[in-house]
Structure formats: C-alpha cells, structure tokens
mmCIF file of C-alpha atoms in Angstrom:
data_model
loop_
_atom_site.group_PDB
_atom_site.id
_atom_site.type_symbol
_atom_site.label_atom_id
_atom_site.label_comp_id
_atom_site.label_asym_id
_atom_site.label_seq_id
_atom_site.Cartn_x
_atom_site.Cartn_y
_atom_site.Cartn_z
ATOM 1 C CA MET A 1 19.762 -34.549 -8.096
ATOM 2 C CA SER A 2 18.104 -31.115 -7.762
ATOM 3 C CA ASP A 3 19.887 -27.194 -8.792
ATOM 4 C CA ILE A 4 18.158 -26.086 -6.209
ATOM 5 C CA PRO A 5 20.861 -25.710 -3.754
ATOM 6 C CA ASP A 6 23.251 -24.382 -6.250
ATOM 7 C CA GLN A 7 20.553 -21.693 -7.606
ATOM 8 C CA LEU A 8 20.224 -20.656 -3.735
ATOM 9 C CA CYS A 9 23.883 -20.393 -3.669
ATOM 10 C CA HIS A 10 24.022 -18.540 -6.428
ATOM 11 C CA LYS A 11 21.308 -16.232 -5.526
ATOM 12 C CA LEU A 12 23.110 -15.543 -2.153
ATOM 13 C CA TRP A 13 26.210 -14.294 -3.939
ATOM 14 C CA ASP A 14 24.465 -12.773 -6.191
ATOM 15 C CA LEU A 15 25.170 -8.920 -6.799
ATOM 16 C CA ASP A 16 21.595 -7.602 -6.033
ATOM 17 C CA ALA A 17 21.501 -9.407 -2.909
ATOM 18 C CA ILE A 18 23.246 -6.631 -1.564
ATOM 19 C CA GLY A 19 21.812 -3.791 -3.566
ATOM 20 C CA ILE A 20 24.104 -3.540 -6.331
ATOM 21 C CA SER A 21 22.515 -4.176 -9.370
ATOM 22 C CA ASP A 22 21.926 -2.751 -12.675
ATOM 23 C CA ASP A 23 17.847 -0.692 -13.098
ATOM 24 C CA VAL A 24 16.996 -3.933 -15.190
ATOM 25 C CA TYR A 25 13.676 -3.663 -13.720
ATOM 26 C CA GLY A 26 12.971 0.151 -15.177
ATOM 27 C CA VAL A 27 12.285 1.222 -11.252
ATOM 28 C CA PHE A 28 13.908 4.741 -11.616
ATOM 29 C CA ASP A 29 12.211 4.971 -14.898
ATOM 30 C CA SER A 30 9.239 3.894 -13.368
ATOM 31 C CA GLY A 31 9.941 6.674 -10.464
ATOM 32 C CA ALA A 32 10.677 9.350 -12.706
ATOM 33 C CA LYS A 33 7.145 8.670 -14.262
ATOM 34 C CA VAL A 34 5.323 8.329 -11.039
ATOM 35 C CA VAL A 35 6.565 12.104 -10.235
ATOM 36 C CA ASP A 36 5.347 13.434 -14.136
ATOM 37 C CA HIS A 37 2.048 12.104 -13.458
ATOM 38 C CA PHE A 38 1.914 13.576 -10.157
ATOM 39 C CA ASN A 39 2.851 16.842 -11.652
ATOM 40 C CA ARG A 40 0.771 16.547 -14.424
ATOM 41 C CA THR A 41 -2.409 15.502 -12.642
ATOM 42 C CA CYS A 42 -1.990 17.366 -9.131
ATOM 43 C CA GLN A 43 -5.202 20.111 -9.068
ATOM 44 C CA PHE A 44 -5.985 21.932 -5.804
ATOM 45 C CA ASP A 45 -10.214 21.572 -5.940
ATOM 46 C CA GLY A 46 -10.874 24.563 -3.602
ATOM 47 C CA GLU A 47 -10.469 22.975 -0.657
ATOM 48 C CA ARG A 48 -7.370 19.889 -1.169
ATOM 49 C CA GLU A 49 -5.200 18.844 -3.662
ATOM 50 C CA VAL A 50 -6.301 16.185 -5.577
ATOM 51 C CA VAL A 51 -4.218 13.896 -7.681
ATOM 52 C CA GLN A 52 -5.019 10.584 -9.963
ATOM 53 C CA LEU A 53 -3.961 7.332 -9.013
ATOM 54 C CA PRO A 54 -0.513 6.298 -10.816
ATOM 55 C CA TRP A 55 -2.204 3.115 -13.018
ATOM 56 C CA LEU A 56 0.150 1.107 -14.626
ATOM 57 C CA ASP A 57 -0.286 0.391 -18.426
ATOM 58 C CA GLY A 58 -2.615 -1.538 -19.104
ATOM 59 C CA GLN A 59 -3.698 -2.219 -15.800
ATOM 60 C CA ARG A 60 -6.704 0.082 -15.908
ATOM 61 C CA GLY A 61 -9.953 -1.448 -15.754
ATOM 62 C CA LYS A 62 -8.875 -4.681 -14.593
ATOM 63 C CA LEU A 63 -10.109 -4.741 -11.451
ATOM 64 C CA ARG A 64 -13.486 -6.269 -10.572
ATOM 65 C CA ASP A 65 -15.924 -6.067 -8.136
ATOM 66 C CA ASN A 66 -14.928 -7.201 -4.840
ATOM 67 C CA LEU A 67 -17.902 -6.586 -2.136
ATOM 68 C CA MET A 68 -18.204 -10.188 -1.742
ATOM 69 C CA ILE A 69 -14.426 -10.160 -0.370
ATOM 70 C CA ILE A 70 -14.973 -7.031 1.065
ATOM 71 C CA LYS A 71 -18.160 -7.934 3.475
ATOM 72 C CA LYS A 72 -16.780 -11.334 4.496
ATOM 73 C CA ARG A 73 -13.422 -9.366 5.616
ATOM 74 C CA SER A 74 -15.485 -6.879 7.322
ATOM 75 C CA ALA A 75 -17.727 -9.692 9.426
ATOM 76 C CA ASN A 76 -14.405 -11.037 10.524
ATOM 77 C CA LEU A 77 -13.059 -7.665 11.592
ATOM 78 C CA THR A 78 -16.089 -7.486 13.778
ATOM 79 C CA ILE A 79 -16.063 -10.406 15.384
ATOM 80 C CA ARG A 80 -12.490 -9.221 16.434
ATOM 81 C CA LEU A 81 -13.763 -6.218 17.743
ATOM 82 C CA ASP A 82 -16.931 -7.602 19.540
ATOM 83 C CA SER A 83 -15.032 -9.791 21.201
ATOM 84 C CA ASN A 84 -12.649 -6.634 22.841
ATOM 85 C CA THR A 85 -14.971 -3.852 24.141
ATOM 86 C CA SER A 86 -12.244 -1.319 24.633
ATOM 87 C CA LEU A 87 -10.556 -2.171 21.418
ATOM 88 C CA ARG A 88 -14.000 -1.667 19.460
ATOM 89 C CA THR A 89 -14.631 1.269 21.350
ATOM 90 C CA ALA A 90 -11.147 2.920 20.517
ATOM 91 C CA TYR A 91 -11.432 1.800 16.781
ATOM 92 C CA ASN A 92 -14.412 3.254 16.444
ATOM 93 C CA GLY A 93 -12.882 6.388 17.819
ATOM 94 C CA VAL A 94 -9.985 6.731 15.306
ATOM 95 C CA LEU A 95 -12.638 6.135 12.369
ATOM 96 C CA SER A 96 -15.012 8.858 14.044
ATOM 97 C CA GLU A 97 -12.041 11.226 14.521
ATOM 98 C CA MET A 98 -11.072 10.516 10.824
ATOM 99 C CA GLU A 99 -14.477 11.399 9.538
ATOM 100 C CA THR A 100 -14.825 14.692 11.447
ATOM 101 C CA CYS A 101 -11.113 15.729 9.588
ATOM 102 C CA GLY A 102 -13.238 15.104 6.702
ATOM 103 C CA ILE A 103 -10.133 12.333 5.838
ATOM 104 C CA MET A 104 -13.176 10.031 5.479
ATOM 105 C CA HIS A 105 -16.791 10.268 4.939
ATOM 106 C CA GLU A 106 -19.886 8.137 3.948
ATOM 107 C CA VAL A 107 -20.359 7.278 0.609
ATOM 108 C CA PRO A 108 -24.184 8.654 -0.542
ATOM 109 C CA PRO A 109 -26.044 5.374 -1.602
ATOM 110 C CA HIS A 110 -26.637 6.920 -4.821
ATOM 111 C CA GLU A 111 -23.042 6.830 -5.663
ATOM 112 C CA ILE A 112 -22.612 3.332 -4.745
ATOM 113 C CA GLU A 113 -24.738 2.410 -7.355
ATOM 114 C CA THR A 114 -22.985 2.060 -10.750
ATOM 115 C CA ARG A 115 -22.526 -0.218 -13.841
ATOM 116 C CA ASN A 116 -18.846 -0.232 -13.608
ATOM 117 C CA PRO A 117 -16.716 -2.929 -11.324
ATOM 118 C CA THR A 118 -16.269 -1.093 -7.576
ATOM 119 C CA PHE A 119 -12.911 -2.301 -5.944
ATOM 120 C CA TYR A 120 -13.718 -1.764 -2.019
ATOM 121 C CA LEU A 121 -10.491 -1.683 0.412
ATOM 122 C CA SER A 122 -10.477 -3.404 3.700
ATOM 123 C CA HIS A 123 -9.255 -2.260 6.909
ATOM 124 C CA ARG A 124 -8.126 -3.432 10.208
ATOM 125 C CA ALA A 125 -7.116 -2.295 13.349
ATOM 126 C CA VAL A 126 -3.356 -2.268 14.273
ATOM 127 C CA VAL A 127 -2.355 -1.744 17.549
ATOM 128 C CA ARG A 128 0.536 -0.864 19.297
ATOM 129 C CA GLU A 129 0.392 -0.228 23.197
ATOM 130 C CA SER A 130 4.076 1.310 23.036
ATOM 131 C CA SER A 131 3.550 3.979 21.012
ATOM 132 C CA VAL A 132 3.287 7.021 22.195
ATOM 133 C CA THR A 133 0.663 8.611 19.640
ATOM 134 C CA THR A 134 -1.267 6.381 17.987
ATOM 135 C CA LYS A 135 -1.744 3.136 19.908
ATOM 136 C CA ILE A 136 -4.570 2.014 17.453
ATOM 137 C CA ARG A 137 -4.717 2.824 13.825
ATOM 138 C CA PRO A 138 -6.485 1.809 10.623
ATOM 139 C CA VAL A 139 -4.825 0.137 8.262
ATOM 140 C CA PHE A 140 -5.864 -0.199 4.755
ATOM 141 C CA ASP A 141 -5.193 -3.095 2.494
ATOM 142 C CA GLY A 142 -4.611 -2.456 -0.948
ATOM 143 C CA SER A 143 -3.098 -6.154 -1.588
ATOM 144 C CA VAL A 144 -6.360 -7.734 -0.982
ATOM 145 C CA LYS A 145 -6.634 -10.136 -4.369
ATOM 146 C CA GLY A 146 -10.168 -9.264 -6.308
ATOM 147 C CA PRO A 147 -12.060 -12.069 -7.608
ATOM 148 C CA ASN A 148 -9.735 -12.495 -10.740
ATOM 149 C CA GLY A 149 -6.470 -12.285 -8.731
ATOM 150 C CA LEU A 150 -5.640 -8.740 -9.115
ATOM 151 C CA SER A 151 -5.406 -6.505 -5.983
ATOM 152 C CA LEU A 152 -4.931 -2.599 -6.018
ATOM 153 C CA ASN A 153 -1.213 -2.871 -5.325
ATOM 154 C CA ASP A 154 -1.087 -5.183 -8.687
ATOM 155 C CA CYS A 155 -2.360 -2.326 -10.582
ATOM 156 C CA MET A 156 -0.755 0.791 -9.140
ATOM 157 C CA SER A 157 3.001 1.948 -10.305
ATOM 158 C CA LYS A 158 5.062 1.352 -7.159
ATOM 159 C CA GLY A 159 7.448 4.705 -8.118
ATOM 160 C CA THR A 160 10.731 4.661 -6.509
ATOM 161 C CA ASP A 161 12.010 2.935 -3.336
ATOM 162 C CA PHE A 162 13.033 5.891 -0.746
ATOM 163 C CA ILE A 163 13.753 3.523 2.160
ATOM 164 C CA PRO A 164 17.461 3.837 2.757
ATOM 165 C CA ASN A 165 19.457 0.432 1.630
ATOM 166 C CA LEU A 166 21.087 -0.750 4.703
ATOM 167 C CA VAL A 167 23.997 -2.576 2.872
ATOM 168 C CA GLU A 168 24.505 0.949 1.225
ATOM 169 C CA ILE A 169 24.426 2.477 4.754
ATOM 170 C CA MET A 170 27.143 0.243 5.937
ATOM 171 C CA LEU A 171 29.175 0.660 2.929
ATOM 172 C CA ARG A 172 29.460 4.265 3.499
ATOM 173 C CA PHE A 173 29.604 4.259 7.168
ATOM 174 C CA ARG A 174 32.931 2.389 6.726
ATOM 175 C CA ARG A 175 34.426 4.210 3.663
ATOM 176 C CA CYS A 176 35.853 6.994 5.880
ATOM 177 C CA LYS A 177 37.467 7.419 8.968
ATOM 178 C CA PHE A 178 35.906 10.392 10.433
#
C-alpha cells in the first residue's frame, strides 16, 4: 500500500499549511538581501531611477537565447489578435501608449546583434471587461522557460512576499472582542 495518503494527510495538518513555520527557506534573509541590493545599485541616470536585476547566487549567465520560443509565442499572439479586430486595435493602442510614455522603446538593430545570449520576455493580452480603468493590458511572462529549462523567474531572487497571509489575518481578527 502506498504512503501517499499518509503524506497528504500529514501535509494537510502540517503547521506550514496555515502559514506558521520557521524561516527554513531563508525568505526573510532573501528579502533583506534584495532590499540591500536595491539600495546599493539604485541610481538616477538623469531621467529615471535604474536598478540592477536581483540575480540569485550563481544564476547570472545561465539563461540561454530564447528567440525561437518567443517568435512562436508572438506568432500565436498575432493569430489571436488577428481573429479579433477590436482586441488587436485596443492592444496595439495600449502598446503605443506605453511607447509614447517612454515605458518601452524599439531596440535599435545594432543593439540586437550581440555575442551574448539574449533572453526575451513574451507578452500577452489580458482582458478584463469589468475593470473601470484598464480593460486590456499587456502581461510580460517571466516564467517562459528557455532552451535549457530556466526562466527569468527561476534566476531572480523573489524577495519578501508582501501579500498578507489570510490565516494570519483571520486569527488576528478573532483575537480581540473589538
């Protein structure tokens, strides 16, 4: 008989399932390192603040050129946008606005040609009809795996998770009468 049901039951009742655990994964240490890295590398270049990426130890240089993967994803996005003219128009408008605001710009051809591996981020359109301000927006996907199975997310420090723990909030809520 398999131990899988016992393992699942143990995991269900394990304290870390409700957010109570020692810092066995070094999350707090990692978060402190990311903040320290930010403070050391953040500089004003005359137009904007620039900060270096928070690479995990030993991961810098491990990403491989993923141009073929991104071209395929881009072709799939083009097919999706071509099948819906209003979506294509709206998405192109959002991208044009990002370019106008200086959030992104076209990379000159001489900067594309390099001996170093280049890791591209794919993007896709996310549509939320219920949103009041941003009905359509591009989402850049850092989890796309390159030819060696690594993604940008795999190579970057995650830092501290600032999303509130739901169990912690519920326990705090019930702690006092008022």
